[in-house]
Amino acid sequence: MAAGSFQTMKSTNKVAVLEQIFIGEPVSRAQIAKVTKLTPPTVSSMVKELIDDGLVIETTTGESIGGRKPILLSLNPYKFFSIGVHIAPNYFKLTQANLRGVILAEETHELFAGMNKDAFTELLLEKTEMFMQQFDCKDLLGIGIAAHGIIDNKQGNVIFSPYYQLHDVALQQEFEARFDVPSYLENDSRVMTWAEFWSGAGRYCDSFATIKVDQGIGGGLVINRQLIHGNSSVAGEFGHMTLDIHGEPCRCGNRGCLETLAGFRAVFKRINERLTASGLEPLPKYDYARLQAEYEAGNEIVHDEFDKLATYLSIGIVNILHAIGSDLIVIGGQISRFEPMLLPLIRERVAARAITLEERAVPIVFSQLGDDVVSIGANILVLRHILEPDYMNHSD
């Protein structure tokens, strides 16, 4: 089955079966039939086609509840693959991943603010082309692109990237024209949400919110197993809720946004201002390992700023719970390395501010997918489109 033909899978039944294998692997045919409400013969027929396509393999046997032991099914990790492109402030990362979203190869390159649109795009395309030369691209399903900024995922355009000061970049079309494979563009925070939805904490959750804390703050929102974009593609931009109308200016044009208080751009700025005022050496900008070492060494300024970070973030989480509700909050990004220091404080302060017992009981967890969460999500974005090519039209 050629890579391009996945978009025209002939049966919604086939898609439903493949989705259940992805979510529940290893899983039996009987379990799939129970969840999808398809008849056992239909499931068996769809599974045979998926095995013939090379998407699915039979792995091992499950526990018997009477009769023969069931043969369990999993995605085939050995045949097809995707390419992920994660465009972040200062750098971009290229990854190759199998159908399960497991990263098999990666490389990272610098990007610089101030590059013009053409130079920015050509650098991405050139490095991606060189990266892909090491693989047999007949088994390439597509390219998933996770970009920082406001993204029109329907048209495949970067509307605005604040860090790179880029406007209206038709990035998806550029990749498709260069490589002649399906390519998909999405905001990096929503891509993190996809990773959590398919492989992380949100895998078995119908509705949840993610908060991605790096230099800035982004987020994503899943309601009834649909990723929400909103009419202007800004749903989930939790970093731009206003917490202080007289606060620091934000890159979005407002003042006192959550990311001006709890994003690491602000955290490093406050710490270094206080260190300098105390006659101490400032920390290297965005050196998260050094920041962690200073915390563990008992640096009082760092401890105090982490305490503030936990407070600001807990206020943002309570606002999310009050405004839209959620069954789960997942926190990810560079903040994940500070889970032991921050999670107890955040949970305590959310519980103190939330209005109802139900809100206080909402689980708050840190992502367990590590620093590669966005790269994982970029690759899963390709599989998501294969499963449901028009998924974006369902979540306006």
mmCIF file of C-alpha atoms in Angstrom:
data_model
loop_
_atom_site.group_PDB
_atom_site.id
_atom_site.type_symbol
_atom_site.label_atom_id
_atom_site.label_comp_id
_atom_site.label_asym_id
_atom_site.label_seq_id
_atom_site.Cartn_x
_atom_site.Cartn_y
_atom_site.Cartn_z
ATOM 1 C CA MET A 1 0.000 0.000 0.000
ATOM 2 C CA ALA A 2 1.639 3.257 -1.144
ATOM 3 C CA ALA A 3 2.115 6.011 1.438
ATOM 4 C CA GLY A 4 -0.041 8.507 -0.431
ATOM 5 C CA SER A 5 -3.011 6.145 -0.580
ATOM 6 C CA PHE A 6 -3.476 6.084 3.206
ATOM 7 C CA GLN A 7 -5.495 9.298 2.904
ATOM 8 C CA THR A 8 -8.155 7.415 0.942
ATOM 9 C CA MET A 9 -8.620 4.397 3.202
ATOM 10 C CA LYS A 10 -11.766 2.858 1.809
ATOM 11 C CA SER A 11 -13.651 2.271 5.021
ATOM 12 C CA THR A 12 -14.441 4.127 8.204
ATOM 13 C CA ASN A 13 -14.509 0.678 9.782
ATOM 14 C CA LYS A 14 -10.880 0.192 8.859
ATOM 15 C CA VAL A 15 -9.968 3.521 10.401
ATOM 16 C CA ALA A 16 -11.905 2.670 13.571
ATOM 17 C CA VAL A 17 -10.092 -0.652 13.933
ATOM 18 C CA LEU A 18 -6.679 0.936 13.356
ATOM 19 C CA GLU A 19 -7.438 3.646 15.910
ATOM 20 C CA GLN A 20 -8.322 1.070 18.563
ATOM 21 C CA ILE A 21 -5.092 -0.806 17.895
ATOM 22 C CA PHE A 22 -3.144 2.433 18.286
ATOM 23 C CA ILE A 23 -4.881 3.360 21.529
ATOM 24 C CA GLY A 24 -5.000 -0.064 23.139
ATOM 25 C CA GLU A 25 -2.115 -2.107 21.738
ATOM 26 C CA PRO A 26 -1.579 -4.952 22.283
ATOM 27 C CA VAL A 27 -5.272 -5.653 21.788
ATOM 28 C CA SER A 28 -7.361 -8.594 20.598
ATOM 29 C CA ARG A 29 -9.916 -8.687 17.805
ATOM 30 C CA ALA A 30 -12.634 -9.376 20.383
ATOM 31 C CA GLN A 31 -11.673 -6.279 22.378
ATOM 32 C CA ILE A 32 -11.793 -4.169 19.223
ATOM 33 C CA ALA A 33 -15.237 -5.520 18.355
ATOM 34 C CA LYS A 34 -16.499 -4.727 21.847
ATOM 35 C CA VAL A 35 -15.318 -1.105 21.755
ATOM 36 C CA THR A 36 -16.199 -0.295 18.135
ATOM 37 C CA LYS A 37 -19.514 -2.233 18.118
ATOM 38 C CA LEU A 38 -18.420 -3.828 14.832
ATOM 39 C CA THR A 39 -19.214 -7.472 14.219
ATOM 40 C CA PRO A 40 -16.361 -9.957 14.769
ATOM 41 C CA PRO A 41 -16.274 -10.902 11.041
ATOM 42 C CA THR A 42 -15.996 -7.209 10.095
ATOM 43 C CA VAL A 43 -13.157 -6.683 12.568
ATOM 44 C CA SER A 44 -11.340 -9.767 11.292
ATOM 45 C CA SER A 45 -11.707 -8.566 7.699
ATOM 46 C CA MET A 46 -10.382 -5.094 8.538
ATOM 47 C CA VAL A 47 -7.486 -6.553 10.543
ATOM 48 C CA LYS A 48 -6.503 -8.768 7.609
ATOM 49 C CA GLU A 49 -6.386 -5.726 5.326
ATOM 50 C CA LEU A 50 -4.310 -3.776 7.850
ATOM 51 C CA ILE A 51 -1.877 -6.678 8.154
ATOM 52 C CA ASP A 52 -1.670 -6.925 4.357
ATOM 53 C CA ASP A 53 -1.032 -3.157 4.228
ATOM 54 C CA GLY A 54 1.893 -3.592 6.619
ATOM 55 C CA LEU A 55 0.362 -1.331 9.260
ATOM 56 C CA VAL A 56 -0.448 -4.003 11.845
ATOM 57 C CA ILE A 57 1.238 -7.183 13.092
ATOM 58 C CA GLU A 58 0.198 -10.082 15.285
ATOM 59 C CA THR A 59 2.441 -10.105 18.331
ATOM 60 C CA THR A 60 1.644 -12.505 21.147
ATOM 61 C CA THR A 61 -1.249 -14.295 22.813
ATOM 62 C CA GLY A 62 -3.432 -12.887 25.559
ATOM 63 C CA GLU A 63 -5.114 -14.507 28.533
ATOM 64 C CA SER A 64 -7.906 -16.920 27.719
ATOM 65 C CA ILE A 65 -11.325 -16.495 29.304
ATOM 66 C CA GLY A 66 -12.437 -19.808 27.889
ATOM 67 C CA GLY A 67 -11.411 -21.381 24.612
ATOM 68 C CA ARG A 68 -8.328 -20.471 22.611
ATOM 69 C CA LYS A 69 -5.993 -17.722 23.745
ATOM 70 C CA PRO A 70 -6.578 -14.569 21.657
ATOM 71 C CA ILE A 71 -3.852 -13.347 19.313
ATOM 72 C CA LEU A 72 -2.960 -9.750 20.170
ATOM 73 C CA LEU A 73 -2.440 -7.000 17.613
ATOM 74 C CA SER A 74 -0.033 -4.050 17.563
ATOM 75 C CA LEU A 75 1.083 -1.404 15.123
ATOM 76 C CA ASN A 76 3.970 -2.527 12.953
ATOM 77 C CA PRO A 77 7.024 -0.651 14.278
ATOM 78 C CA TYR A 78 9.339 -1.885 11.525
ATOM 79 C CA LYS A 79 7.904 -0.718 8.211
ATOM 80 C CA PHE A 80 6.447 2.768 7.858
ATOM 81 C CA PHE A 81 7.807 5.965 9.399
ATOM 82 C CA SER A 82 7.204 9.695 9.606
ATOM 83 C CA ILE A 83 9.420 12.772 9.757
ATOM 84 C CA GLY A 84 8.874 15.382 12.464
ATOM 85 C CA VAL A 85 10.036 18.999 12.262
ATOM 86 C CA HIS A 86 9.905 20.912 15.558
ATOM 87 C CA ILE A 87 10.526 24.645 15.081
ATOM 88 C CA ALA A 88 11.328 26.228 18.445
ATOM 89 C CA PRO A 89 12.883 29.538 19.512
ATOM 90 C CA ASN A 90 16.615 29.372 18.668
ATOM 91 C CA TYR A 91 16.590 25.951 16.973
ATOM 92 C CA PHE A 92 14.716 23.294 15.048
ATOM 93 C CA LYS A 93 14.808 19.532 15.569
ATOM 94 C CA LEU A 94 14.338 16.884 12.893
ATOM 95 C CA THR A 95 13.186 13.408 13.900
ATOM 96 C CA GLN A 96 12.306 10.093 12.322
ATOM 97 C CA ALA A 97 9.719 8.008 14.187
ATOM 98 C CA ASN A 98 7.926 4.716 13.695
ATOM 99 C CA LEU A 99 4.158 4.210 13.752
ATOM 100 C CA ARG A 100 4.153 4.167 17.542
ATOM 101 C CA GLY A 101 5.739 7.618 17.693
ATOM 102 C CA VAL A 102 9.028 6.179 18.957
ATOM 103 C CA ILE A 103 11.885 8.411 17.806
ATOM 104 C CA LEU A 104 14.504 6.452 15.851
ATOM 105 C CA ALA A 105 16.818 9.241 14.677
ATOM 106 C CA GLU A 106 17.187 12.955 15.314
ATOM 107 C CA GLU A 107 19.335 16.001 14.702
ATOM 108 C CA THR A 108 19.154 19.623 15.830
ATOM 109 C CA HIS A 109 20.093 22.837 14.009
ATOM 110 C CA GLU A 110 20.282 26.471 15.043
ATOM 111 C CA LEU A 111 17.761 29.051 13.876
ATOM 112 C CA PHE A 112 18.192 32.771 14.273
ATOM 113 C CA ALA A 113 15.709 35.549 14.877
ATOM 114 C CA GLY A 114 15.760 38.149 12.129
ATOM 115 C CA MET A 115 16.007 35.713 9.200
ATOM 116 C CA ASN A 116 13.774 36.708 6.318
ATOM 117 C CA LYS A 117 10.939 34.448 5.229
ATOM 118 C CA ASP A 118 12.769 32.913 2.262
ATOM 119 C CA ALA A 119 16.006 32.202 4.138
ATOM 120 C CA PHE A 120 14.082 30.731 7.067
ATOM 121 C CA THR A 121 12.080 28.395 4.822
ATOM 122 C CA GLU A 122 15.028 27.341 2.673
ATOM 123 C CA LEU A 123 17.147 26.433 5.706
ATOM 124 C CA LEU A 124 14.364 24.202 7.025
ATOM 125 C CA LEU A 125 13.875 22.525 3.649
ATOM 126 C CA GLU A 126 17.583 22.058 2.989
ATOM 127 C CA LYS A 127 18.334 20.455 6.363
ATOM 128 C CA THR A 128 15.208 18.278 6.167
ATOM 129 C CA GLU A 129 16.222 17.064 2.713
ATOM 130 C CA MET A 130 19.704 16.144 3.950
ATOM 131 C CA PHE A 131 18.224 14.376 6.985
ATOM 132 C CA MET A 132 15.836 12.341 4.830
ATOM 133 C CA GLN A 133 18.583 11.121 2.504
ATOM 134 C CA GLN A 134 19.594 8.491 5.059
ATOM 135 C CA PHE A 135 16.176 6.758 4.900
ATOM 136 C CA ASP A 136 14.248 4.710 2.338
ATOM 137 C CA CYS A 137 11.478 7.202 1.707
ATOM 138 C CA LYS A 138 9.185 4.760 -0.097
ATOM 139 C CA ASP A 139 7.942 3.919 3.415
ATOM 140 C CA LEU A 140 7.542 7.576 4.444
ATOM 141 C CA LEU A 141 3.952 8.368 5.458
ATOM 142 C CA GLY A 142 4.352 12.126 5.712
ATOM 143 C CA ILE A 143 5.956 15.067 7.469
ATOM 144 C CA GLY A 144 4.553 16.658 10.630
ATOM 145 C CA ILE A 145 5.625 20.228 11.346
ATOM 146 C CA ALA A 146 5.254 21.780 14.794
ATOM 147 C CA ALA A 147 5.842 25.525 14.729
ATOM 148 C CA HIS A 148 5.992 28.196 17.396
ATOM 149 C CA GLY A 149 3.374 30.914 16.952
ATOM 150 C CA ILE A 150 -0.133 31.364 15.584
ATOM 151 C CA ILE A 151 -0.846 28.684 12.995
ATOM 152 C CA ASP A 152 -3.626 28.280 10.447
ATOM 153 C CA ASN A 153 -3.629 24.486 10.361
ATOM 154 C CA LYS A 154 -6.347 24.342 7.700
ATOM 155 C CA GLN A 155 -4.356 26.345 5.150
ATOM 156 C CA GLY A 156 -0.968 25.192 6.421
ATOM 157 C CA ASN A 157 0.302 28.720 7.115
ATOM 158 C CA VAL A 158 2.337 30.306 9.880
ATOM 159 C CA ILE A 159 0.194 33.383 10.491
ATOM 160 C CA PHE A 160 2.645 34.957 12.933
ATOM 161 C CA SER A 161 5.751 33.703 14.704
ATOM 162 C CA PRO A 162 6.579 36.245 17.436
ATOM 163 C CA TYR A 163 10.102 35.008 18.120
ATOM 164 C CA TYR A 164 11.149 35.001 14.454
ATOM 165 C CA GLN A 165 8.896 37.950 13.521
ATOM 166 C CA LEU A 166 7.571 36.064 10.513
ATOM 167 C CA HIS A 167 4.157 36.634 8.934
ATOM 168 C CA ASP A 168 2.150 34.528 6.482
ATOM 169 C CA VAL A 169 4.595 31.721 5.687
ATOM 170 C CA ALA A 170 2.997 28.939 3.599
ATOM 171 C CA LEU A 171 5.181 26.338 5.270
ATOM 172 C CA GLN A 172 3.054 23.257 4.649
ATOM 173 C CA GLN A 173 2.851 23.950 0.925
ATOM 174 C CA GLU A 174 6.611 24.526 0.759
ATOM 175 C CA PHE A 175 7.303 21.112 2.291
ATOM 176 C CA GLU A 176 4.802 19.346 0.039
ATOM 177 C CA ALA A 177 6.246 21.006 -3.056
ATOM 178 C CA ARG A 178 9.825 20.065 -2.139
ATOM 179 C CA PHE A 179 9.261 16.479 -0.995
ATOM 180 C CA ASP A 180 6.028 15.411 -2.733
ATOM 181 C CA VAL A 181 4.652 13.763 0.423
ATOM 182 C CA PRO A 182 1.694 14.752 2.620
ATOM 183 C CA SER A 183 2.787 17.395 5.120
ATOM 184 C CA TYR A 184 0.887 18.807 8.086
ATOM 185 C CA LEU A 185 1.441 21.987 10.084
ATOM 186 C CA GLU A 186 0.280 22.664 13.630
ATOM 187 C CA ASN A 187 1.086 24.905 16.592
ATOM 188 C CA ASP A 188 3.757 23.362 18.823
ATOM 189 C CA SER A 189 1.615 23.457 21.965
ATOM 190 C CA ARG A 190 -1.261 21.678 20.214
ATOM 191 C CA VAL A 191 1.213 19.142 18.900
ATOM 192 C CA MET A 192 2.251 18.492 22.494
ATOM 193 C CA THR A 193 -1.446 17.972 23.221
ATOM 194 C CA TRP A 194 -1.620 15.358 20.445
ATOM 195 C CA ALA A 195 1.363 13.565 21.962
ATOM 196 C CA GLU A 196 -0.352 13.432 25.351
ATOM 197 C CA PHE A 197 -3.641 12.386 23.738
ATOM 198 C CA TRP A 198 -2.138 9.462 21.848
ATOM 199 C CA SER A 199 0.867 8.392 23.912
ATOM 200 C CA GLY A 200 0.790 10.199 27.236
ATOM 201 C CA ALA A 201 -1.325 11.188 30.200
ATOM 202 C CA GLY A 202 -4.424 11.979 28.118
ATOM 203 C CA ARG A 203 -4.554 8.628 26.351
ATOM 204 C CA TYR A 204 -7.653 7.431 28.189
ATOM 205 C CA CYS A 205 -9.169 10.856 28.917
ATOM 206 C CA ASP A 206 -12.028 12.369 26.897
ATOM 207 C CA SER A 207 -11.440 16.006 27.912
ATOM 208 C CA PHE A 208 -8.243 17.593 29.181
ATOM 209 C CA ALA A 209 -6.029 20.666 28.896
ATOM 210 C CA THR A 210 -2.287 20.948 28.428
ATOM 211 C CA ILE A 211 -0.047 23.826 29.458
ATOM 212 C CA LYS A 212 3.371 24.028 27.798
ATOM 213 C CA VAL A 213 5.847 26.131 29.774
ATOM 214 C CA ASP A 214 9.086 27.024 27.993
ATOM 215 C CA GLN A 215 10.380 30.543 27.362
ATOM 216 C CA GLY A 216 6.738 31.424 26.797
ATOM 217 C CA ILE A 217 3.543 29.559 27.597
ATOM 218 C CA GLY A 218 1.127 27.819 25.248
ATOM 219 C CA GLY A 219 -1.503 25.160 25.598
ATOM 220 C CA GLY A 220 -4.039 22.883 24.044
ATOM 221 C CA LEU A 221 -7.568 21.787 24.772
ATOM 222 C CA VAL A 222 -9.275 18.462 24.067
ATOM 223 C CA ILE A 223 -13.045 18.229 24.562
ATOM 224 C CA ASN A 224 -14.896 14.989 23.839
ATOM 225 C CA ARG A 225 -11.720 13.599 22.214
ATOM 226 C CA GLN A 226 -11.517 16.510 19.758
ATOM 227 C CA LEU A 227 -8.666 18.996 19.668
ATOM 228 C CA ILE A 228 -10.167 22.490 19.790
ATOM 229 C CA HIS A 229 -8.778 25.223 17.530
ATOM 230 C CA GLY A 230 -11.452 27.920 17.763
ATOM 231 C CA ASN A 231 -12.570 30.292 15.025
ATOM 232 C CA SER A 232 -9.250 32.153 14.924
ATOM 233 C CA SER A 233 -6.911 29.231 15.684
ATOM 234 C CA VAL A 234 -6.058 30.665 19.112
ATOM 235 C CA ALA A 235 -8.019 28.341 21.406
ATOM 236 C CA GLY A 236 -5.698 27.081 24.124
ATOM 237 C CA GLU A 237 -3.429 30.142 24.147
ATOM 238 C CA PHE A 238 -3.458 30.044 27.938
ATOM 239 C CA GLY A 239 -0.202 31.988 28.145
ATOM 240 C CA HIS A 240 -2.044 35.110 27.039
ATOM 241 C CA MET A 241 -4.724 35.240 29.703
ATOM 242 C CA THR A 242 -4.253 38.509 31.611
ATOM 243 C CA LEU A 243 -3.280 38.206 35.268
ATOM 244 C CA ASP A 244 -2.046 41.766 35.882
ATOM 245 C CA ILE A 245 -3.386 44.669 33.803
ATOM 246 C CA HIS A 246 -0.478 46.833 35.000
ATOM 247 C CA GLY A 247 2.118 44.115 34.446
ATOM 248 C CA GLU A 248 5.057 43.692 32.086
ATOM 249 C CA PRO A 249 4.465 44.134 28.342
ATOM 250 C CA CYS A 250 3.882 40.892 26.458
ATOM 251 C CA ARG A 251 4.940 40.105 22.889
ATOM 252 C CA CYS A 252 1.236 39.785 22.022
ATOM 253 C CA GLY A 253 0.753 43.519 22.672
ATOM 254 C CA ASN A 254 -1.015 43.231 26.031
ATOM 255 C CA ARG A 255 0.348 43.537 29.552
ATOM 256 C CA GLY A 256 0.543 41.107 32.421
ATOM 257 C CA CYS A 257 -0.120 37.911 30.472
ATOM 258 C CA LEU A 258 0.518 34.626 32.254
ATOM 259 C CA GLU A 259 3.674 34.045 30.221
ATOM 260 C CA THR A 260 5.129 37.391 31.369
ATOM 261 C CA LEU A 261 4.889 36.022 34.911
ATOM 262 C CA ALA A 262 5.386 32.257 34.659
ATOM 263 C CA GLY A 263 7.244 31.709 31.368
ATOM 264 C CA PHE A 264 10.960 31.019 31.710
ATOM 265 C CA ARG A 265 11.827 34.159 29.768
ATOM 266 C CA ALA A 266 10.334 36.081 32.692
ATOM 267 C CA VAL A 267 11.711 33.724 35.354
ATOM 268 C CA PHE A 268 15.306 34.021 34.113
ATOM 269 C CA LYS A 269 14.900 37.799 33.772
ATOM 270 C CA ARG A 270 13.715 38.232 37.369
ATOM 271 C CA ILE A 271 16.345 35.890 38.784
ATOM 272 C CA ASN A 272 19.189 37.595 36.935
ATOM 273 C CA GLU A 273 18.004 41.080 37.891
ATOM 274 C CA ARG A 274 18.002 40.039 41.551
ATOM 275 C CA LEU A 275 21.368 38.262 41.308
ATOM 276 C CA THR A 276 22.950 41.308 39.651
ATOM 277 C CA ALA A 277 21.440 43.658 42.251
ATOM 278 C CA SER A 278 22.975 41.444 44.948
ATOM 279 C CA GLY A 279 26.409 41.592 43.322
ATOM 280 C CA LEU A 280 26.199 37.969 42.150
ATOM 281 C CA GLU A 281 26.872 36.481 38.734
ATOM 282 C CA PRO A 282 23.724 36.091 36.593
ATOM 283 C CA LEU A 283 22.734 32.706 35.217
ATOM 284 C CA PRO A 284 23.342 31.895 31.537
ATOM 285 C CA LYS A 285 20.107 32.603 29.692
ATOM 286 C CA TYR A 286 17.873 29.534 29.346
ATOM 287 C CA ASP A 287 20.470 27.235 30.925
ATOM 288 C CA TYR A 288 17.891 24.979 32.568
ATOM 289 C CA ALA A 289 20.488 22.559 33.934
ATOM 290 C CA ARG A 290 22.246 25.422 35.729
ATOM 291 C CA LEU A 291 18.908 26.718 37.029
ATOM 292 C CA GLN A 292 18.132 23.277 38.430
ATOM 293 C CA ALA A 293 21.587 23.059 40.023
ATOM 294 C CA GLU A 294 21.117 26.446 41.698
ATOM 295 C CA TYR A 295 17.762 25.347 43.089
ATOM 296 C CA GLU A 296 19.215 22.117 44.431
ATOM 297 C CA ALA A 297 22.115 24.058 45.957
ATOM 298 C CA GLY A 298 19.620 26.126 47.959
ATOM 299 C CA ASN A 299 19.891 29.445 46.108
ATOM 300 C CA GLU A 300 17.311 31.575 47.948
ATOM 301 C CA ILE A 301 16.557 33.817 44.977
ATOM 302 C CA VAL A 302 15.875 30.819 42.738
ATOM 303 C CA HIS A 303 13.700 29.207 45.424
ATOM 304 C CA ASP A 304 11.695 32.411 45.815
ATOM 305 C CA GLU A 305 11.147 32.773 42.066
ATOM 306 C CA PHE A 306 10.075 29.145 41.788
ATOM 307 C CA ASP A 307 7.554 29.810 44.527
ATOM 308 C CA LYS A 308 6.178 32.732 42.489
ATOM 309 C CA LEU A 309 6.123 30.587 39.354
ATOM 310 C CA ALA A 310 4.029 27.956 41.142
ATOM 311 C CA THR A 311 1.600 30.622 42.339
ATOM 312 C CA TYR A 312 1.148 32.266 38.934
ATOM 313 C CA LEU A 313 0.726 28.937 37.175
ATOM 314 C CA SER A 314 -1.802 27.726 39.742
ATOM 315 C CA ILE A 315 -3.870 30.880 39.159
ATOM 316 C CA GLY A 316 -3.815 30.177 35.425
ATOM 317 C CA ILE A 317 -4.909 26.579 35.991
ATOM 318 C CA VAL A 318 -7.794 27.658 38.221
ATOM 319 C CA ASN A 319 -8.898 30.108 35.518
ATOM 320 C CA ILE A 320 -8.938 27.230 33.020
ATOM 321 C CA LEU A 321 -10.950 25.039 35.378
ATOM 322 C CA HIS A 322 -13.448 27.812 36.073
ATOM 323 C CA ALA A 323 -13.818 28.861 32.430
ATOM 324 C CA ILE A 324 -14.014 25.569 30.570
ATOM 325 C CA GLY A 325 -13.680 22.710 33.042
ATOM 326 C CA SER A 326 -11.384 19.767 32.446
ATOM 327 C CA ASP A 327 -10.963 16.177 33.557
ATOM 328 C CA LEU A 328 -7.170 16.506 33.630
ATOM 329 C CA ILE A 329 -4.417 19.137 33.467
ATOM 330 C CA VAL A 330 -1.090 18.118 31.888
ATOM 331 C CA ILE A 331 1.924 20.421 32.313
ATOM 332 C CA GLY A 332 4.843 20.000 29.903
ATOM 333 C CA GLY A 333 7.765 21.678 28.199
ATOM 334 C CA GLN A 334 11.054 22.640 29.842
ATOM 335 C CA ILE A 335 9.208 22.975 33.136
ATOM 336 C CA SER A 336 8.975 19.163 33.277
ATOM 337 C CA ARG A 337 12.504 18.863 34.647
ATOM 338 C CA PHE A 338 11.361 20.793 37.724
ATOM 339 C CA GLU A 339 8.425 18.525 38.555
ATOM 340 C CA PRO A 340 9.666 17.509 42.050
ATOM 341 C CA MET A 341 10.038 21.154 43.082
ATOM 342 C CA LEU A 342 6.880 22.585 41.526
ATOM 343 C CA LEU A 343 4.126 19.973 41.318
ATOM 344 C CA PRO A 344 3.326 19.780 45.064
ATOM 345 C CA LEU A 345 3.141 23.595 45.257
ATOM 346 C CA ILE A 346 0.927 23.859 42.180
ATOM 347 C CA ARG A 347 -1.485 21.191 43.386
ATOM 348 C CA GLU A 348 -1.712 22.769 46.827
ATOM 349 C CA ARG A 349 -2.421 26.251 45.460
ATOM 350 C CA VAL A 350 -4.937 25.092 42.875
ATOM 351 C CA ALA A 351 -6.824 23.242 45.617
ATOM 352 C CA ALA A 352 -6.797 26.395 47.752
ATOM 353 C CA ARG A 353 -8.236 28.578 44.953
ATOM 354 C CA ALA A 354 -10.660 26.252 43.154
ATOM 355 C CA ILE A 355 -14.323 26.832 43.991
ATOM 356 C CA THR A 356 -15.790 23.331 43.926
ATOM 357 C CA LEU A 357 -14.736 19.982 45.325
ATOM 358 C CA GLU A 358 -14.823 18.577 41.788
ATOM 359 C CA GLU A 359 -12.317 21.183 40.568
ATOM 360 C CA ARG A 360 -10.036 20.537 43.525
ATOM 361 C CA ALA A 361 -10.067 16.838 42.651
ATOM 362 C CA VAL A 362 -9.021 17.314 39.001
ATOM 363 C CA PRO A 363 -5.688 15.502 38.500
ATOM 364 C CA ILE A 364 -2.730 17.771 37.724
ATOM 365 C CA VAL A 365 0.270 15.925 36.302
ATOM 366 C CA PHE A 366 3.535 16.687 34.562
ATOM 367 C CA SER A 367 4.167 15.167 31.148
ATOM 368 C CA GLN A 368 6.190 11.966 31.251
ATOM 369 C CA LEU A 369 7.157 12.180 27.570
ATOM 370 C CA GLY A 370 10.273 14.232 28.304
ATOM 371 C CA ASP A 371 11.972 16.920 26.239
ATOM 372 C CA ASP A 372 10.921 15.220 22.990
ATOM 373 C CA VAL A 373 7.195 15.638 23.626
ATOM 374 C CA VAL A 374 6.724 18.100 20.733
ATOM 375 C CA SER A 375 8.819 15.998 18.355
ATOM 376 C CA ILE A 376 6.788 12.934 19.321
ATOM 377 C CA GLY A 377 3.616 14.913 18.671
ATOM 378 C CA ALA A 378 4.842 16.153 15.283
ATOM 379 C CA ASN A 379 5.246 12.563 14.141
ATOM 380 C CA ILE A 380 1.930 11.486 15.660
ATOM 381 C CA LEU A 381 0.313 14.360 13.734
ATOM 382 C CA VAL A 382 1.007 12.381 10.561
ATOM 383 C CA LEU A 383 -0.654 9.248 11.928
ATOM 384 C CA ARG A 384 -3.613 11.289 13.171
ATOM 385 C CA HIS A 385 -4.246 12.543 9.655
ATOM 386 C CA ILE A 386 -4.043 9.005 8.316
ATOM 387 C CA LEU A 387 -6.647 7.868 10.816
ATOM 388 C CA GLU A 388 -8.961 10.801 10.199
ATOM 389 C CA PRO A 389 -7.777 13.034 7.348
ATOM 390 C CA ASP A 390 -10.422 15.712 7.995
ATOM 391 C CA TYR A 391 -10.039 15.758 11.792
ATOM 392 C CA MET A 392 -9.433 19.508 11.857
ATOM 393 C CA ASN A 393 -12.893 20.203 10.455
ATOM 394 C CA HIS A 394 -14.520 18.535 13.454
ATOM 395 C CA SER A 395 -13.169 20.869 16.101
ATOM 396 C CA ASP A 396 -14.111 24.404 15.146
#
